[in-house]
Amino acid sequence: MARGTGMANDPRRAMRRLGIKRSFRVEIAPAVWRDLGQVPSDAFKRMQAELENIAELSSVCGAPELPTGENPRGTLHRLQVDAFEGIYEVDPERAVVRLVSVHRNRGRTSSQ
């Protein structure tokens, strides 16, 4: 009986073959959940999709390069969705993209 490559059953093997060392995942800091209650569900879904894209890119391309001596967990990035801004960090040691803050930008609308 012919045997397949088994790659469909072993995602780690498939990732190694593609040159992907670690799969990044998205986390939401516990303190952020309360603030997310003010974000409309469609805006949250788009924000979550953007974070998933960042995690996927970090998995394939590696985490963003940082200047020598800079603490990777201390580098914060901004993500704008409609009138809301998400602050996230990329933690290459834990292979995590973590949303650490979300708030409404006063005076900013989806058309700006």
mmCIF file of N, CA and C in Angstrom:
data_model
loop_
_atom_site.group_PDB
_atom_site.id
_atom_site.type_symbol
_atom_site.label_atom_id
_atom_site.label_comp_id
_atom_site.label_asym_id
_atom_site.label_seq_id
_atom_site.Cartn_x
_atom_site.Cartn_y
_atom_site.Cartn_z
ATOM 1 N N MET A 1 0.844 -1.160 0.000
ATOM 2 C CA MET A 1 0.000 0.000 0.000
ATOM 3 C C MET A 1 0.901 1.238 0.000
ATOM 4 N N ALA A 2 0.594 2.200 -0.858
ATOM 5 C CA ALA A 2 1.400 3.421 -0.955
ATOM 6 C C ALA A 2 1.159 4.294 0.262
ATOM 7 N N ARG A 3 2.231 4.879 0.732
ATOM 8 C CA ARG A 3 2.119 5.754 1.894
ATOM 9 C C ARG A 3 2.356 7.186 1.457
ATOM 10 N N GLY A 4 1.605 8.097 2.015
ATOM 11 C CA GLY A 4 1.777 9.519 1.719
ATOM 12 C C GLY A 4 2.971 10.071 2.480
ATOM 13 N N THR A 5 3.201 11.325 2.294
ATOM 14 C CA THR A 5 4.336 11.964 2.967
ATOM 15 C C THR A 5 4.071 12.176 4.443
ATOM 16 N N GLY A 6 2.801 12.143 4.821
ATOM 17 C CA GLY A 6 2.476 12.352 6.228
ATOM 18 C C GLY A 6 2.508 13.812 6.632
ATOM 19 N N MET A 7 2.773 14.712 5.682
ATOM 20 C CA MET A 7 2.882 16.125 6.015
ATOM 21 C C MET A 7 1.557 16.702 6.483
ATOM 22 N N ALA A 8 0.457 16.184 5.955
ATOM 23 C CA ALA A 8 -0.846 16.696 6.378
ATOM 24 C C ALA A 8 -1.103 16.356 7.836
ATOM 25 N N ASN A 9 -0.507 15.285 8.312
ATOM 26 C CA ASN A 9 -0.704 14.864 9.690
ATOM 27 C C ASN A 9 0.330 15.437 10.645
ATOM 28 N N ASP A 10 1.382 16.051 10.121
ATOM 29 C CA ASP A 10 2.447 16.578 10.963
ATOM 30 C C ASP A 10 2.756 18.021 10.574
ATOM 31 N N PRO A 11 2.012 18.983 11.160
ATOM 32 C CA PRO A 11 2.223 20.375 10.780
ATOM 33 C C PRO A 11 3.637 20.867 11.078
ATOM 34 N N ARG A 12 4.276 20.348 12.125
ATOM 35 C CA ARG A 12 5.653 20.783 12.434
ATOM 36 C C ARG A 12 6.615 20.382 11.329
ATOM 37 N N ARG A 13 6.421 19.193 10.797
ATOM 38 C CA ARG A 13 7.276 18.746 9.700
ATOM 39 C C ARG A 13 7.061 19.621 8.456
ATOM 40 N N ALA A 14 5.807 19.929 8.171
ATOM 41 C CA ALA A 14 5.500 20.797 7.029
ATOM 42 C C ALA A 14 6.116 22.178 7.227
ATOM 43 N N MET A 15 6.046 22.708 8.431
ATOM 44 C CA MET A 15 6.638 24.023 8.708
ATOM 45 C C MET A 15 8.145 23.985 8.501
ATOM 46 N N ARG A 16 8.814 22.933 8.975
ATOM 47 C CA ARG A 16 10.271 22.819 8.797
ATOM 48 C C ARG A 16 10.621 22.774 7.317
ATOM 49 N N ARG A 17 9.824 22.030 6.558
ATOM 50 C CA ARG A 17 10.089 21.907 5.117
ATOM 51 C C ARG A 17 9.958 23.257 4.423
ATOM 52 N N LEU A 18 9.039 24.091 4.892
ATOM 53 C CA LEU A 18 8.843 25.419 4.319
ATOM 54 C C LEU A 18 9.815 26.445 4.901
ATOM 55 N N GLY A 19 10.640 26.034 5.843
ATOM 56 C CA GLY A 19 11.602 26.949 6.440
ATOM 57 C C GLY A 19 11.031 27.766 7.586
ATOM 58 N N ILE A 20 9.869 27.381 8.094
ATOM 59 C CA ILE A 20 9.240 28.096 9.202
ATOM 60 C C ILE A 20 9.701 27.450 10.498
ATOM 61 N N LYS A 21 10.355 28.237 11.349
ATOM 62 C CA LYS A 21 10.899 27.688 12.588
ATOM 63 C C LYS A 21 9.842 27.545 13.677
ATOM 64 N N ARG A 22 9.029 28.584 13.855
ATOM 65 C CA ARG A 22 8.009 28.572 14.890
ATOM 66 C C ARG A 22 6.770 29.272 14.382
ATOM 67 N N SER A 23 5.639 28.789 14.769
ATOM 68 C CA SER A 23 4.390 29.426 14.408
ATOM 69 C C SER A 23 4.019 30.431 15.503
ATOM 70 N N PHE A 24 3.914 31.701 15.149
ATOM 71 C CA PHE A 24 3.495 32.724 16.111
ATOM 72 C C PHE A 24 1.993 32.630 16.304
ATOM 73 N N ARG A 25 1.541 32.955 17.488
ATOM 74 C CA ARG A 25 0.112 32.969 17.778
ATOM 75 C C ARG A 25 -0.258 34.349 18.322
ATOM 76 N N VAL A 26 -1.544 34.639 18.334
ATOM 77 C CA VAL A 26 -2.043 35.912 18.835
ATOM 78 C C VAL A 26 -2.594 35.709 20.239
ATOM 79 N N GLU A 27 -2.224 36.613 21.139
ATOM 80 C CA GLU A 27 -2.776 36.633 22.500
ATOM 81 C C GLU A 27 -3.373 38.001 22.750
ATOM 82 N N ILE A 28 -4.377 38.039 23.587
ATOM 83 C CA ILE A 28 -4.945 39.304 24.038
ATOM 84 C C ILE A 28 -4.723 39.375 25.532
ATOM 85 N N ALA A 29 -4.035 40.435 25.962
ATOM 86 C CA ALA A 29 -3.748 40.598 27.391
ATOM 87 C C ALA A 29 -5.061 40.648 28.163
ATOM 88 N N PRO A 30 -5.112 40.012 29.340
ATOM 89 C CA PRO A 30 -6.366 39.973 30.101
ATOM 90 C C PRO A 30 -6.985 41.345 30.360
ATOM 91 N N ALA A 31 -6.183 42.352 30.607
ATOM 92 C CA ALA A 31 -6.706 43.684 30.903
ATOM 93 C C ALA A 31 -7.385 44.325 29.694
ATOM 94 N N VAL A 32 -7.120 43.821 28.505
ATOM 95 C CA VAL A 32 -7.661 44.420 27.278
ATOM 96 C C VAL A 32 -9.106 43.987 27.033
ATOM 97 N N TRP A 33 -9.511 42.845 27.545
ATOM 98 C CA TRP A 33 -10.846 42.322 27.252
ATOM 99 C C TRP A 33 -11.940 43.311 27.636
ATOM 100 N N ARG A 34 -11.795 43.994 28.761
ATOM 101 C CA ARG A 34 -12.822 44.963 29.185
ATOM 102 C C ARG A 34 -12.941 46.094 28.168
ATOM 103 N N ASP A 35 -11.792 46.596 27.680
ATOM 104 C CA ASP A 35 -11.795 47.684 26.714
ATOM 105 C C ASP A 35 -12.348 47.249 25.365
ATOM 106 N N LEU A 36 -12.187 45.973 25.025
ATOM 107 C CA LEU A 36 -12.702 45.480 23.753
ATOM 108 C C LEU A 36 -14.225 45.516 23.703
ATOM 109 N N GLY A 37 -14.877 45.598 24.850
ATOM 110 C CA GLY A 37 -16.330 45.699 24.885
ATOM 111 C C GLY A 37 -16.839 46.964 24.221
ATOM 112 N N GLN A 38 -15.992 47.984 24.092
ATOM 113 C CA GLN A 38 -16.383 49.239 23.453
ATOM 114 C C GLN A 38 -16.088 49.245 21.952
ATOM 115 N N VAL A 39 -15.425 48.217 21.457
ATOM 116 C CA VAL A 39 -15.079 48.131 20.041
ATOM 117 C C VAL A 39 -16.183 47.362 19.318
ATOM 118 N N PRO A 40 -16.765 47.942 18.260
ATOM 119 C CA PRO A 40 -17.790 47.205 17.509
ATOM 120 C C PRO A 40 -17.231 45.875 16.993
ATOM 121 N N SER A 41 -18.088 44.875 16.904
ATOM 122 C CA SER A 41 -17.624 43.530 16.557
ATOM 123 C C SER A 41 -16.942 43.486 15.185
ATOM 124 N N ASP A 42 -17.437 44.254 14.197
ATOM 125 C CA ASP A 42 -16.788 44.222 12.882
ATOM 126 C C ASP A 42 -15.391 44.828 12.945
ATOM 127 N N ALA A 43 -15.207 45.876 13.747
ATOM 128 C CA ALA A 43 -13.872 46.474 13.908
ATOM 129 C C ALA A 43 -12.945 45.509 14.650
ATOM 130 N N PHE A 44 -13.466 44.815 15.662
ATOM 131 C CA PHE A 44 -12.650 43.843 16.386
ATOM 132 C C PHE A 44 -12.226 42.700 15.471
ATOM 133 N N LYS A 45 -13.145 42.234 14.622
ATOM 134 C CA LYS A 45 -12.804 41.150 13.693
ATOM 135 C C LYS A 45 -11.698 41.579 12.737
ATOM 136 N N ARG A 46 -11.748 42.824 12.253
ATOM 137 C CA ARG A 46 -10.690 43.308 11.363
ATOM 138 C C ARG A 46 -9.370 43.457 12.109
ATOM 139 N N MET A 47 -9.433 43.930 13.358
ATOM 140 C CA MET A 47 -8.221 44.065 14.164
ATOM 141 C C MET A 47 -7.615 42.690 14.416
ATOM 142 N N GLN A 48 -8.452 41.729 14.747
ATOM 143 C CA GLN A 48 -7.983 40.368 14.996
ATOM 144 C C GLN A 48 -7.365 39.772 13.728
ATOM 145 N N ALA A 49 -7.986 40.036 12.575
ATOM 146 C CA ALA A 49 -7.444 39.532 11.306
ATOM 147 C C ALA A 49 -6.075 40.154 11.016
ATOM 148 N N GLU A 50 -5.916 41.437 11.308
ATOM 149 C CA GLU A 50 -4.616 42.088 11.109
ATOM 150 C C GLU A 50 -3.555 41.474 12.024
ATOM 151 N N LEU A 51 -3.919 41.221 13.274
ATOM 152 C CA LEU A 51 -2.973 40.595 14.207
ATOM 153 C C LEU A 51 -2.602 39.188 13.745
ATOM 154 N N GLU A 52 -3.573 38.447 13.222
ATOM 155 C CA GLU A 52 -3.289 37.107 12.689
ATOM 156 C C GLU A 52 -2.332 37.201 11.497
ATOM 157 N N ASN A 53 -2.519 38.208 10.634
ATOM 158 C CA ASN A 53 -1.609 38.403 9.507
ATOM 159 C C ASN A 53 -0.197 38.721 9.988
ATOM 160 N N ILE A 54 -0.088 39.552 11.015
ATOM 161 C CA ILE A 54 1.220 39.894 11.577
ATOM 162 C C ILE A 54 1.875 38.640 12.158
ATOM 163 N N ALA A 55 1.091 37.816 12.850
ATOM 164 C CA ALA A 55 1.619 36.571 13.413
ATOM 165 C C ALA A 55 2.096 35.643 12.307
ATOM 166 N N GLU A 56 1.327 35.546 11.222
ATOM 167 C CA GLU A 56 1.713 34.683 10.111
ATOM 168 C C GLU A 56 3.000 35.187 9.460
ATOM 169 N N LEU A 57 3.082 36.498 9.241
ATOM 170 C CA LEU A 57 4.305 37.066 8.660
ATOM 171 C C LEU A 57 5.500 36.851 9.577
ATOM 172 N N SER A 58 5.290 36.997 10.891
ATOM 173 C CA SER A 58 6.378 36.779 11.845
ATOM 174 C C SER A 58 6.827 35.331 11.832
ATOM 175 N N SER A 59 5.891 34.401 11.597
ATOM 176 C CA SER A 59 6.236 32.984 11.523
ATOM 177 C C SER A 59 7.097 32.698 10.306
ATOM 178 N N VAL A 60 6.753 33.302 9.177
ATOM 179 C CA VAL A 60 7.450 33.040 7.927
ATOM 180 C C VAL A 60 8.739 33.845 7.822
ATOM 181 N N CYS A 61 8.664 35.136 8.147
ATOM 182 C CA CYS A 61 9.798 36.047 7.941
ATOM 183 C C CYS A 61 10.628 36.267 9.202
ATOM 184 N N GLY A 62 10.126 35.853 10.339
ATOM 185 C CA GLY A 62 10.792 36.129 11.602
ATOM 186 C C GLY A 62 10.252 37.421 12.186
ATOM 187 N N ALA A 63 10.480 37.592 13.468
ATOM 188 C CA ALA A 63 10.031 38.805 14.148
ATOM 189 C C ALA A 63 10.800 40.002 13.599
ATOM 190 N N PRO A 64 10.224 41.198 13.713
ATOM 191 C CA PRO A 64 10.914 42.383 13.215
ATOM 192 C C PRO A 64 12.293 42.535 13.848
ATOM 193 N N GLU A 65 13.259 42.942 13.041
ATOM 194 C CA GLU A 65 14.616 43.169 13.540
ATOM 195 C C GLU A 65 14.629 44.368 14.474
ATOM 196 N N LEU A 66 15.381 44.269 15.544
ATOM 197 C CA LEU A 66 15.494 45.353 16.517
ATOM 198 C C LEU A 66 16.948 45.781 16.625
ATOM 199 N N PRO A 67 17.167 47.059 16.948
ATOM 200 C CA PRO A 67 18.556 47.493 17.161
ATOM 201 C C PRO A 67 19.213 46.667 18.259
ATOM 202 N N THR A 68 20.518 46.469 18.155
ATOM 203 C CA THR A 68 21.264 45.685 19.131
ATOM 204 C C THR A 68 21.032 46.226 20.541
ATOM 205 N N GLY A 69 20.744 45.335 21.464
ATOM 206 C CA GLY A 69 20.568 45.710 22.866
ATOM 207 C C GLY A 69 19.161 46.141 23.221
ATOM 208 N N GLU A 70 18.272 46.272 22.255
ATOM 209 C CA GLU A 70 16.908 46.681 22.562
ATOM 210 C C GLU A 70 16.109 45.480 23.044
ATOM 211 N N ASN A 71 15.293 45.698 24.048
ATOM 212 C CA ASN A 71 14.454 44.643 24.609
ATOM 213 C C ASN A 71 13.300 44.361 23.655
ATOM 214 N N PRO A 72 13.207 43.152 23.072
ATOM 215 C CA PRO A 72 12.147 42.887 22.105
ATOM 216 C C PRO A 72 10.751 42.996 22.699
ATOM 217 N N ARG A 73 10.603 42.703 23.979
ATOM 218 C CA ARG A 73 9.272 42.792 24.583
ATOM 219 C C ARG A 73 8.902 44.220 24.921
ATOM 220 N N GLY A 74 9.857 45.143 24.844
ATOM 221 C CA GLY A 74 9.569 46.538 25.141
ATOM 222 C C GLY A 74 9.171 47.336 23.914
ATOM 223 N N THR A 75 9.180 46.719 22.736
ATOM 224 C CA THR A 75 8.859 47.422 21.506
ATOM 225 C C THR A 75 7.373 47.283 21.218
ATOM 226 N N LEU A 76 6.683 48.411 21.194
ATOM 227 C CA LEU A 76 5.253 48.408 20.945
ATOM 228 C C LEU A 76 4.974 48.913 19.534
ATOM 229 N N HIS A 77 3.936 48.373 18.943
ATOM 230 C CA HIS A 77 3.529 48.733 17.584
ATOM 231 C C HIS A 77 2.066 49.161 17.619
ATOM 232 N N ARG A 78 1.679 50.012 16.676
ATOM 233 C CA ARG A 78 0.305 50.512 16.610
ATOM 234 C C ARG A 78 -0.440 49.901 15.432
ATOM 235 N N LEU A 79 -1.727 49.695 15.654
ATOM 236 C CA LEU A 79 -2.607 49.148 14.628
ATOM 237 C C LEU A 79 -3.886 49.971 14.650
ATOM 238 N N GLN A 80 -4.211 50.624 13.544
ATOM 239 C CA GLN A 80 -5.393 51.482 13.464
ATOM 240 C C GLN A 80 -6.504 50.762 12.715
ATOM 241 N N VAL A 81 -7.681 50.654 13.338
ATOM 242 C CA VAL A 81 -8.875 50.103 12.696
ATOM 243 C C VAL A 81 -10.024 51.041 13.018
ATOM 244 N N ASP A 82 -10.531 51.688 11.980
ATOM 245 C CA ASP A 82 -11.580 52.694 12.141
ATOM 246 C C ASP A 82 -11.118 53.727 13.164
ATOM 247 N N ALA A 83 -11.945 53.995 14.167
ATOM 248 C CA ALA A 83 -11.595 55.003 15.164
ATOM 249 C C ALA A 83 -10.855 54.400 16.362
ATOM 250 N N PHE A 84 -10.413 53.148 16.237
ATOM 251 C CA PHE A 84 -9.772 52.462 17.350
ATOM 252 C C PHE A 84 -8.308 52.184 17.047
ATOM 253 N N GLU A 85 -7.492 52.300 18.079
ATOM 254 C CA GLU A 85 -6.071 52.003 17.950
ATOM 255 C C GLU A 85 -5.728 50.855 18.886
ATOM 256 N N GLY A 86 -5.093 49.848 18.321
ATOM 257 C CA GLY A 86 -4.596 48.736 19.119
ATOM 258 C C GLY A 86 -3.091 48.869 19.267
ATOM 259 N N ILE A 87 -2.604 48.586 20.445
ATOM 260 C CA ILE A 87 -1.165 48.567 20.702
ATOM 261 C C ILE A 87 -0.791 47.109 20.928
ATOM 262 N N TYR A 88 0.215 46.647 20.174
ATOM 263 C CA TYR A 88 0.612 45.252 20.306
ATOM 264 C C TYR A 88 2.129 45.149 20.364
ATOM 265 N N GLU A 89 2.591 44.004 20.853
ATOM 266 C CA GLU A 89 4.014 43.703 20.883
ATOM 267 C C GLU A 89 4.239 42.350 20.236
ATOM 268 N N VAL A 90 5.420 42.181 19.674
ATOM 269 C CA VAL A 90 5.817 40.900 19.106
ATOM 270 C C VAL A 90 6.899 40.338 20.015
ATOM 271 N N ASP A 91 6.638 39.180 20.597
ATOM 272 C CA ASP A 91 7.576 38.533 21.511
ATOM 273 C C ASP A 91 8.176 37.321 20.812
ATOM 274 N N PRO A 92 9.381 37.483 20.212
ATOM 275 C CA PRO A 92 9.968 36.374 19.469
ATOM 276 C C PRO A 92 10.363 35.189 20.347
ATOM 277 N N GLU A 93 10.665 35.431 21.618
ATOM 278 C CA GLU A 93 11.057 34.328 22.507
ATOM 279 C C GLU A 93 9.891 33.376 22.756
ATOM 280 N N ARG A 94 8.682 33.917 22.862
ATOM 281 C CA ARG A 94 7.493 33.092 23.095
ATOM 282 C C ARG A 94 6.697 32.851 21.820
ATOM 283 N N ALA A 95 7.130 33.449 20.696
ATOM 284 C CA ALA A 95 6.432 33.350 19.413
ATOM 285 C C ALA A 95 4.980 33.804 19.556
ATOM 286 N N VAL A 96 4.826 35.038 20.090
ATOM 287 C CA VAL A 96 3.501 35.587 20.371
ATOM 288 C C VAL A 96 3.406 37.012 19.837
ATOM 289 N N VAL A 97 2.253 37.316 19.240
ATOM 290 C CA VAL A 97 1.859 38.690 18.947
ATOM 291 C C VAL A 97 0.763 38.995 19.960
ATOM 292 N N ARG A 98 1.015 39.949 20.867
ATOM 293 C CA ARG A 98 0.115 40.192 21.999
ATOM 294 C C ARG A 98 -0.499 41.581 21.910
ATOM 295 N N LEU A 99 -1.834 41.651 21.898
ATOM 296 C CA LEU A 99 -2.541 42.922 21.975
ATOM 297 C C LEU A 99 -2.512 43.359 23.434
ATOM 298 N N VAL A 100 -1.899 44.512 23.709
ATOM 299 C CA VAL A 100 -1.726 44.953 25.090
ATOM 300 C C VAL A 100 -2.608 46.130 25.457
ATOM 301 N N SER A 101 -3.189 46.806 24.446
ATOM 302 C CA SER A 101 -4.045 47.952 24.726
ATOM 303 C C SER A 101 -4.918 48.236 23.521
ATOM 304 N N VAL A 102 -6.108 48.720 23.771
ATOM 305 C CA VAL A 102 -6.979 49.189 22.694
ATOM 306 C C VAL A 102 -7.767 50.381 23.221
ATOM 307 N N HIS A 103 -7.870 51.412 22.403
ATOM 308 C CA HIS A 103 -8.627 52.596 22.812
ATOM 309 C C HIS A 103 -9.159 53.326 21.583
ATOM 310 N N ARG A 104 -10.130 54.187 21.836
ATOM 311 C CA ARG A 104 -10.718 55.007 20.766
ATOM 312 C C ARG A 104 -9.846 56.235 20.592
ATOM 313 N N ASN A 105 -9.531 56.536 19.341
ATOM 314 C CA ASN A 105 -8.839 57.775 19.019
ATOM 315 C C ASN A 105 -9.876 58.872 18.892
ATOM 316 N N ARG A 106 -9.842 59.816 19.790
ATOM 317 C CA ARG A 106 -10.790 60.926 19.759
ATOM 318 C C ARG A 106 -10.588 61.734 18.486
ATOM 319 N N GLY A 107 -11.703 62.048 17.832
ATOM 320 C CA GLY A 107 -11.635 62.883 16.640
ATOM 321 C C GLY A 107 -11.292 62.123 15.367
ATOM 322 N N ARG A 108 -10.984 60.853 15.457
ATOM 323 C CA ARG A 108 -10.633 60.060 14.273
ATOM 324 C C ARG A 108 -11.847 59.244 13.855
ATOM 325 N N THR A 109 -12.151 59.256 12.576
ATOM 326 C CA THR A 109 -13.268 58.468 12.065
ATOM 327 C C THR A 109 -12.763 57.500 11.027
ATOM 328 N N SER A 110 -13.626 56.620 10.574
ATOM 329 C CA SER A 110 -13.203 55.622 9.602
ATOM 330 C C SER A 110 -12.847 56.241 8.266
ATOM 331 N N SER A 111 -13.273 57.463 7.981
ATOM 332 C CA SER A 111 -12.951 58.091 6.703
ATOM 333 C C SER A 111 -11.627 58.830 6.738
ATOM 334 N N GLN A 112 -10.982 58.951 7.898
ATOM 335 C CA GLN A 112 -9.701 59.661 7.999
ATOM 336 C C GLN A 112 -8.548 58.736 7.817
#
